[in-house]
Amino acid sequence: MAWINDNYLKLKAGYLFPEIGRRVRAFAEANPKAKIIRLGIGDVTEPLPGAVIEAMHRAVDEMAHRETFRGYGPEQGYDFLREKIAAEDFGKRKCDIAADEIFISDGSKCDTGNILDILACGKANCIAIPDPVYPVYVDTNVMGGNTGAAGDNGSYQGLLYLPATEQNNFTPDLPAEKVDVVYLCSPNNPTGAAMSREALARWVDYAKRNDCLILFDAAYEGYITDERVPHSIFEIPGARDVALEFRSFSKLAGFTGTRCAYTVVPKSVTGKAADGTRVDLHRLWLRRQTTKFNGVSYVVQRGAEAVYSPAGREQCRKLIDFYLQNARTIRWTLHEIGLTAFGGENAPYVWVKTPGGMSSWDFFDKLLTQAHVVGTPGSGFGAQGEGYFRISAFNSRENVEEAMTRLKAKLA
Ligand code: MLT
């Protein structure tokens, strides 16, 4: 008999997005004529940039000849991409990050979950997680046995939740106590808030004083429009001693289905072994990746490299501007209706307060059944998300405009 990982039994219902999918499918089956517009999961809709397509075509052609064919690549990514990233994403911002500190992967969802492999599991670490938050951080900690059971509001015992609310501009305050690991995400999913340089510097300072590891998710970095907002935690002096950073090509270049991301693990970040010795996390992550991962395909890495070409940059900029224009349309419409909305300026998400204190799922059902528009209930991102709703800007202009017309008709 195989004994299961009982921690999975602690997980609340399904993962948020499949659960939304289930409800939407049930509605669609019962109402086959309804034209449903999906602004729920943050999945891109526009084609890949031309420069990426061309680079991938060239790479496919290379695979057709023995001389240029590639089998297994380096698990941590090809040098051509790691070097490009080090120079373009970090060197140009004066961040001290070397190419061999960059690990190419197939997604930030995987990386933010897998990183727990190299940290002590069980209750050894005090782990702080913002609330609301991208559900993967919480659920992977549950799976790894780092939490107790969930309470009625969905929060798990054993995690320290850091409220990100209207009162603190959706930027979590420093905890009064000492924590070992903290997740931060900026620009934020789900609230759309972006952390200022000062706020990020406070966290780096906290981490240094408390020997705390920051897991910094910058998957939406490409959406930053405010020049005062840092694009990388490594823009903050000292961060390379305390932080790892997760980046993705998904929302930057439309790679949600193509799959390419990377994680920065500076060689100077260490953790403590059970016997008290300091061990660098880079060594452990390298070991983990070379054992459990066989790398991202050559073709896809060539596509990702093309994101940094002059044409690729311009095309990605257009793509992002397109989605940000959708976000402005959404935010503007919500204001017109008289709802309070946040985000959408440095992120592709608008975070709206539900009207009349309605619960997040009730609002979800109302929009689905009355307007045939799908969003994401804020409570799915944590207890503090109750009473909020996330609307994603990822869709065609036509669909976003149509969805907003319907919202005006049903909510104004
Ligand atoms: C979201 O909707 O929050 C994201 O698309 C999920 C993800 O990136 O995995």
Coordinates of C-alpha atoms and ligand atoms in Angstrom, one line a residue:
M1 CA 0.0 0.0 0.0
A2 CA 1.2 3.5 -0.8
W3 CA 0.9 6.0 2.0
I4 CA -0.1 9.4 0.7
N5 CA 1.1 12.9 1.6
D6 CA -1.6 13.7 4.1
N7 CA -0.8 17.4 3.7
Y8 CA -2.7 17.4 0.5
L9 CA -5.9 16.6 2.5
K10 CA -5.5 19.9 4.3
L11 CA -5.8 21.9 1.0
K12 CA -9.1 23.8 0.7
A13 CA -11.2 22.6 -2.2
G14 CA -9.5 22.9 -5.7
Y15 CA -6.8 25.3 -6.8
L16 CA -8.6 28.6 -7.4
F17 CA -8.5 28.7 -11.2
P18 CA -9.7 25.2 -11.9
E19 CA -12.5 25.9 -9.4
I20 CA -13.5 29.0 -11.4
G21 CA -13.3 26.9 -14.6
R22 CA -15.6 24.3 -13.1
R23 CA -18.2 27.0 -12.2
V24 CA -18.0 28.6 -15.6
R25 CA -18.3 25.3 -17.4
A26 CA -21.4 24.4 -15.4
F27 CA -22.9 27.8 -16.3
A28 CA -22.0 27.5 -20.0
E29 CA -23.5 24.0 -20.2
A30 CA -26.8 25.3 -18.7
N31 CA -26.7 28.5 -20.9
P32 CA -25.2 27.4 -24.2
K33 CA -26.2 30.7 -25.9
A34 CA -24.4 32.9 -23.4
K35 CA -21.2 34.6 -24.8
I36 CA -19.0 34.4 -21.8
I37 CA -16.1 36.8 -21.5
R38 CA -13.2 35.6 -19.4
L39 CA -11.3 38.1 -17.3
G40 CA -10.5 35.6 -14.6
I41 CA -7.2 33.8 -14.9
G42 CA -4.4 36.1 -16.1
D43 CA -3.8 34.3 -19.3
V44 CA -2.5 36.3 -22.3
T45 CA -4.6 36.3 -25.5
E46 CA -2.4 38.1 -28.1
P47 CA 0.1 36.3 -30.4
L48 CA 3.8 36.0 -29.6
P49 CA 5.9 38.9 -30.8
G50 CA 7.2 38.5 -34.4
A51 CA 10.8 38.5 -33.3
V52 CA 10.2 35.6 -31.0
I53 CA 8.4 33.6 -33.7
E54 CA 11.2 34.2 -36.2
A55 CA 13.9 33.1 -33.7
M56 CA 11.9 30.0 -32.8
H57 CA 11.5 29.1 -36.5
R58 CA 15.3 29.5 -37.0
A59 CA 15.9 27.3 -34.0
V60 CA 13.5 24.6 -35.3
D61 CA 15.4 24.6 -38.6
E62 CA 18.6 24.0 -36.6
M63 CA 17.1 20.9 -35.1
A64 CA 16.6 19.5 -38.6
H65 CA 20.4 19.0 -39.2
R66 CA 22.8 16.8 -37.3
E67 CA 25.4 19.6 -37.2
T68 CA 23.1 22.0 -35.4
F69 CA 20.7 19.6 -33.7
R70 CA 20.5 19.8 -29.8
G71 CA 19.7 17.1 -27.4
Y72 CA 19.6 17.7 -23.6
G73 CA 20.7 21.3 -22.9
P74 CA 22.2 22.5 -19.6
E75 CA 19.6 22.1 -16.9
Q76 CA 20.1 25.6 -15.7
G77 CA 19.7 27.1 -19.2
Y78 CA 21.9 27.9 -22.2
D79 CA 24.6 30.5 -21.7
F80 CA 23.3 32.6 -24.5
L81 CA 20.1 33.3 -22.6
R82 CA 21.6 33.6 -19.1
E83 CA 24.2 36.1 -20.4
K84 CA 21.6 38.1 -22.2
I85 CA 19.4 38.3 -19.1
A86 CA 22.3 39.2 -16.8
A87 CA 23.3 42.0 -19.1
E88 CA 19.9 43.3 -20.1
D89 CA 17.7 42.8 -17.0
F90 CA 20.3 43.4 -14.4
G91 CA 23.5 44.9 -15.8
K92 CA 21.6 47.8 -17.4
R93 CA 19.9 48.5 -14.0
K94 CA 23.2 48.4 -12.2
C95 CA 22.3 45.2 -10.4
D96 CA 25.2 43.0 -9.6
I97 CA 23.9 39.6 -10.9
A98 CA 26.1 37.2 -12.8
A99 CA 24.9 34.9 -15.7
D100 CA 25.6 31.8 -13.6
E101 CA 23.3 33.1 -10.9
I102 CA 20.4 32.8 -13.3
F103 CA 18.5 29.6 -13.6
I104 CA 16.2 29.2 -16.7
S105 CA 13.0 27.3 -16.0
D106 CA 9.6 26.5 -17.4
G107 CA 7.7 28.9 -15.2
S108 CA 7.5 31.0 -12.0
K109 CA 4.6 29.0 -10.7
C110 CA 6.9 25.9 -10.7
D111 CA 9.9 27.8 -9.3
T112 CA 8.0 29.5 -6.5
G113 CA 6.7 26.1 -5.5
N114 CA 9.9 24.1 -6.1
I115 CA 12.1 26.5 -4.1
L116 CA 10.6 24.9 -1.0
D117 CA 12.6 21.7 -1.9
I118 CA 15.8 23.4 -0.6
L119 CA 14.3 24.8 2.6
A120 CA 13.6 22.9 5.7
C121 CA 10.1 21.5 5.7
G122 CA 7.8 20.9 8.6
K123 CA 7.5 23.8 11.0
A124 CA 11.3 24.7 11.1
N125 CA 10.9 28.0 9.3
C126 CA 8.6 30.8 10.3
I127 CA 7.1 31.7 6.9
A128 CA 5.4 35.0 6.3
I129 CA 3.0 35.4 3.3
P130 CA 1.1 38.5 2.3
D131 CA -2.7 38.3 2.3
P132 CA -4.2 38.4 -0.4
V133 CA -1.6 36.5 -2.4
Y134 CA -0.9 34.4 -5.4
P135 CA -2.4 31.1 -4.1
V136 CA 0.6 29.0 -5.2
Y137 CA 2.8 30.3 -2.3
V138 CA 0.3 29.1 0.3
D139 CA -0.7 25.9 -1.3
T140 CA 2.8 24.7 -1.9
N141 CA 3.6 25.4 1.8
V142 CA 0.6 23.3 2.7
M143 CA 1.7 20.5 0.5
G144 CA 5.2 20.6 1.9
G145 CA 3.9 20.2 5.5
N146 CA 4.8 23.7 6.6
T147 CA 1.3 24.5 7.9
G148 CA -1.4 23.2 10.2
A149 CA -5.0 23.0 9.2
A150 CA -7.1 25.7 7.5
G151 CA -9.5 27.7 9.5
D152 CA -13.0 28.8 8.5
N153 CA -11.7 31.8 6.5
G154 CA -9.2 29.6 4.6
S155 CA -6.1 30.8 6.5
Y156 CA -3.7 28.0 7.6
Q157 CA -2.3 27.7 11.0
G158 CA 1.5 28.0 11.2
L159 CA 1.8 30.7 8.5
L160 CA 2.2 34.3 9.4
Y161 CA -0.2 36.3 7.2
L162 CA 0.8 39.9 6.4
P163 CA -2.3 41.9 5.5
A164 CA -2.1 43.9 2.3
T165 CA -5.1 46.2 2.6
E166 CA -6.3 49.6 1.5
Q167 CA -4.9 51.0 4.8
N168 CA -1.3 50.2 3.8
N169 CA -1.7 50.7 0.1
F170 CA -1.7 46.9 -0.4
T171 CA 2.0 46.8 0.7
P172 CA 2.5 44.5 3.7
D173 CA 4.0 46.1 6.8
L174 CA 7.1 44.6 8.4
P175 CA 6.2 42.0 11.0
A176 CA 6.9 42.8 14.6
E177 CA 8.4 39.3 15.1
K178 CA 11.3 37.6 13.4
V179 CA 10.5 35.5 10.4
D180 CA 12.8 33.2 8.5
V181 CA 11.2 33.4 5.0
V182 CA 8.9 36.0 3.5
Y183 CA 7.2 36.1 0.1
L184 CA 6.8 39.4 -1.7
C185 CA 5.3 40.1 -5.1
S186 CA 5.6 43.4 -6.9
P187 CA 3.9 44.4 -9.1
N188 CA 1.4 42.5 -7.1
N189 CA -0.9 39.7 -8.1
P190 CA -3.8 40.1 -7.2
T191 CA -4.0 43.7 -6.1
G192 CA -2.0 45.3 -8.9
A193 CA -0.1 47.4 -6.3
A194 CA 3.6 48.0 -6.9
M195 CA 6.1 48.4 -4.0
S196 CA 8.1 51.7 -3.9
R197 CA 11.9 51.7 -3.6
E198 CA 11.6 52.8 0.1
A199 CA 9.2 50.0 0.9
L200 CA 11.4 47.4 -0.7
A201 CA 14.5 48.9 1.0
R202 CA 12.7 48.5 4.4
W203 CA 12.1 44.8 3.6
V204 CA 15.8 44.3 2.6
D205 CA 16.8 46.0 5.8
Y206 CA 14.4 43.8 7.8
A207 CA 15.8 40.7 6.1
K208 CA 19.4 41.6 6.9
R209 CA 18.6 42.4 10.6
N210 CA 16.6 39.2 11.1
D211 CA 18.5 36.7 8.9
C212 CA 15.4 36.3 6.8
L213 CA 15.2 35.1 3.2
I214 CA 13.0 37.1 0.8
L215 CA 11.4 35.2 -2.1
F216 CA 10.7 38.1 -4.5
D217 CA 8.2 37.4 -7.3
A218 CA 8.7 40.0 -10.1
A219 CA 6.7 38.1 -12.8
Y220 CA 4.9 41.4 -13.7
E221 CA 7.9 43.6 -13.8
G222 CA 7.4 44.4 -17.5
Y223 CA 4.2 46.3 -16.5
I224 CA 5.8 48.9 -14.4
T225 CA 5.1 52.3 -15.7
D226 CA 6.0 54.4 -12.7
E227 CA 9.7 55.3 -12.8
R228 CA 10.0 55.3 -9.1
V229 CA 9.1 51.6 -8.8
P230 CA 12.1 49.2 -8.8
H231 CA 12.1 46.5 -11.4
S232 CA 14.2 44.1 -9.4
I233 CA 14.8 43.7 -5.7
F234 CA 18.5 43.7 -6.6
E235 CA 18.3 47.4 -7.3
I236 CA 18.2 47.7 -3.5
P237 CA 21.7 47.7 -2.0
G238 CA 22.4 44.5 0.1
A239 CA 19.5 42.5 -1.5
R240 CA 21.9 40.0 -3.1
D241 CA 22.7 38.7 0.4
V242 CA 19.1 38.1 1.4
A243 CA 16.8 37.6 -1.7
L244 CA 16.0 35.3 -4.6
E245 CA 14.0 36.7 -7.5
F246 CA 11.5 35.0 -9.8
R247 CA 10.9 36.4 -13.3
S248 CA 8.9 35.2 -16.2
F249 CA 8.4 35.6 -19.9
S250 CA 4.7 34.7 -19.5
K251 CA 3.2 38.1 -19.1
L252 CA 6.2 40.0 -20.5
A253 CA 6.2 38.3 -23.9
G254 CA 3.1 36.2 -24.1
F255 CA 4.8 33.0 -23.1
T256 CA 2.0 31.5 -20.9
G257 CA 1.7 28.6 -23.3
T258 CA 5.3 28.6 -24.5
R259 CA 6.8 28.4 -21.0
C260 CA 10.0 30.1 -20.0
A261 CA 11.0 31.9 -16.8
Y262 CA 14.0 32.3 -14.6
T263 CA 15.0 32.5 -11.0
V264 CA 18.0 34.4 -9.7
V265 CA 19.8 32.8 -6.9
P266 CA 22.8 35.0 -5.9
K267 CA 25.8 33.0 -4.6
S268 CA 25.8 35.2 -1.6
V269 CA 22.5 34.1 -0.2
T270 CA 22.8 31.5 2.5
G271 CA 20.6 29.5 4.8
K272 CA 21.4 27.5 7.9
A273 CA 21.9 23.7 8.1
A274 CA 20.6 21.8 11.1
D275 CA 24.1 21.8 12.6
G276 CA 24.2 25.6 12.3
T277 CA 26.6 25.9 9.4
R278 CA 25.8 28.4 6.6
V279 CA 25.2 26.9 3.2
D280 CA 24.7 28.8 0.0
L281 CA 21.4 28.3 -1.6
H282 CA 22.9 28.5 -5.1
R283 CA 24.6 25.2 -4.6
L284 CA 21.4 23.6 -3.4
W285 CA 19.2 25.0 -6.1
L286 CA 21.8 23.9 -8.8
R287 CA 21.7 20.4 -7.3
R288 CA 17.9 20.4 -7.2
Q289 CA 17.5 21.6 -10.8
T290 CA 20.1 19.2 -12.2
T291 CA 18.4 16.3 -10.4
K292 CA 14.8 17.1 -11.0
F293 CA 14.7 19.2 -14.2
N294 CA 16.0 18.8 -17.7
G295 CA 15.8 22.3 -18.9
V296 CA 13.7 24.4 -21.2
S297 CA 13.8 23.4 -24.8
Y298 CA 16.4 25.0 -27.1
V299 CA 13.7 26.4 -29.4
V300 CA 11.9 28.2 -26.5
Q301 CA 15.1 29.6 -25.1
R302 CA 16.0 31.0 -28.5
G303 CA 12.5 32.6 -28.5
A304 CA 13.1 34.1 -25.1
E305 CA 16.5 35.4 -26.2
A306 CA 14.7 37.3 -29.0
V307 CA 12.7 39.2 -26.4
Y308 CA 15.9 41.3 -25.8
S309 CA 16.5 42.1 -29.5
P310 CA 15.6 45.7 -30.5
A311 CA 12.6 44.4 -32.5
G312 CA 11.6 42.0 -29.7
R313 CA 11.8 44.8 -27.1
E314 CA 9.6 47.1 -29.1
Q315 CA 7.0 44.3 -29.8
C316 CA 6.9 43.3 -26.1
R317 CA 6.4 47.0 -25.2
K318 CA 3.4 47.2 -27.6
L319 CA 2.0 44.0 -26.2
I320 CA 2.2 45.3 -22.6
D321 CA 0.9 48.7 -23.6
F322 CA -2.1 47.0 -25.2
Y323 CA -3.0 45.1 -22.0
L324 CA -2.4 48.2 -19.9
Q325 CA -4.8 50.1 -22.1
N326 CA -7.3 47.4 -21.3
A327 CA -6.6 47.8 -17.6
R328 CA -7.2 51.6 -17.9
T329 CA -10.5 50.9 -19.7
I330 CA -11.6 48.5 -16.9
R331 CA -10.5 50.9 -14.1
W332 CA -12.2 53.8 -15.7
T333 CA -15.5 51.9 -16.2
L334 CA -15.5 50.8 -12.6
H335 CA -15.0 54.4 -11.4
E336 CA -17.8 55.5 -13.7
I337 CA -20.1 52.8 -12.2
G338 CA -19.2 54.2 -8.8
L339 CA -17.0 51.3 -7.6
T340 CA -13.7 51.6 -5.8
A341 CA -10.9 50.1 -7.9
F342 CA -7.1 49.8 -7.4
G343 CA -4.2 48.6 -9.5
G344 CA -4.1 48.4 -13.3
E345 CA -1.4 51.1 -13.6
N346 CA 1.8 49.0 -13.0
A347 CA 0.1 45.6 -13.4
P348 CA -2.4 43.9 -15.6
Y349 CA -4.9 43.4 -12.7
V350 CA -7.6 45.7 -11.4
W351 CA -8.7 45.0 -7.8
V352 CA -12.2 46.2 -7.1
K353 CA -14.2 46.5 -3.9
T354 CA -17.5 44.6 -4.3
P355 CA -20.5 46.8 -4.1
G356 CA -22.6 46.9 -0.9
G357 CA -20.3 44.6 1.0
M358 CA -21.3 41.7 -1.2
S359 CA -19.1 38.6 -0.7
S360 CA -16.4 37.9 -3.4
W361 CA -18.1 34.7 -4.6
D362 CA -21.6 36.3 -4.7
F363 CA -20.1 39.1 -6.9
F364 CA -18.5 36.4 -9.0
D365 CA -21.9 34.6 -9.5
K366 CA -23.7 37.9 -10.1
L367 CA -21.3 38.9 -12.9
L368 CA -21.3 35.4 -14.4
T369 CA -25.0 35.0 -14.4
Q370 CA -26.1 38.5 -15.2
A371 CA -23.3 39.9 -17.4
H372 CA -21.6 36.6 -18.5
V373 CA -18.3 38.1 -17.4
V374 CA -15.8 36.0 -15.4
G375 CA -13.4 37.5 -12.9
T376 CA -11.7 36.1 -9.8
P377 CA -13.2 36.3 -6.3
G378 CA -10.8 38.1 -4.0
S379 CA -11.4 35.7 -1.2
G380 CA -9.7 33.0 -3.4
F381 CA -6.4 34.9 -2.8
G382 CA -6.8 35.0 1.0
A383 CA -9.0 36.1 3.9
Q384 CA -8.1 39.7 3.3
G385 CA -9.3 39.4 -0.3
E386 CA -12.9 38.9 0.9
G387 CA -15.1 41.7 -0.4
Y388 CA -12.8 42.3 -3.4
F389 CA -12.7 41.0 -6.9
R390 CA -9.9 40.8 -9.4
I391 CA -10.4 41.7 -13.1
S392 CA -7.7 40.7 -15.5
A393 CA -6.8 42.9 -18.4
F394 CA -5.7 40.0 -20.5
N395 CA -8.2 39.8 -23.4
S396 CA -8.9 41.3 -26.8
R397 CA -9.9 45.0 -26.8
E398 CA -13.2 44.0 -28.2
N399 CA -14.0 41.6 -25.4
V400 CA -12.8 44.0 -22.7
E401 CA -15.0 46.8 -24.1
E402 CA -17.9 44.5 -24.5
A403 CA -17.4 43.2 -20.9
M404 CA -17.4 46.8 -19.6
T405 CA -20.5 47.7 -21.5
R406 CA -22.2 44.8 -19.8
L407 CA -20.9 45.7 -16.4
K408 CA -22.3 49.3 -16.8
A409 CA -25.7 47.9 -17.8
K410 CA -25.9 45.5 -14.9
L411 CA -24.1 47.5 -12.1
A412 CA -24.6 51.2 -12.7
Ligands
MLT1 C1 -3.2 34.5 -12.4 O1 -4.3 34.6 -13.0 O2 -3.1 34.8 -11.2 C2 -2.1 33.9 -13.1 O3 -2.3 33.8 -14.4 C3 -1.7 32.6 -12.6 C4 -0.4 32.3 -13.0 O4 0.4 33.1 -13.6 O5 0.0 31.1 -12.8

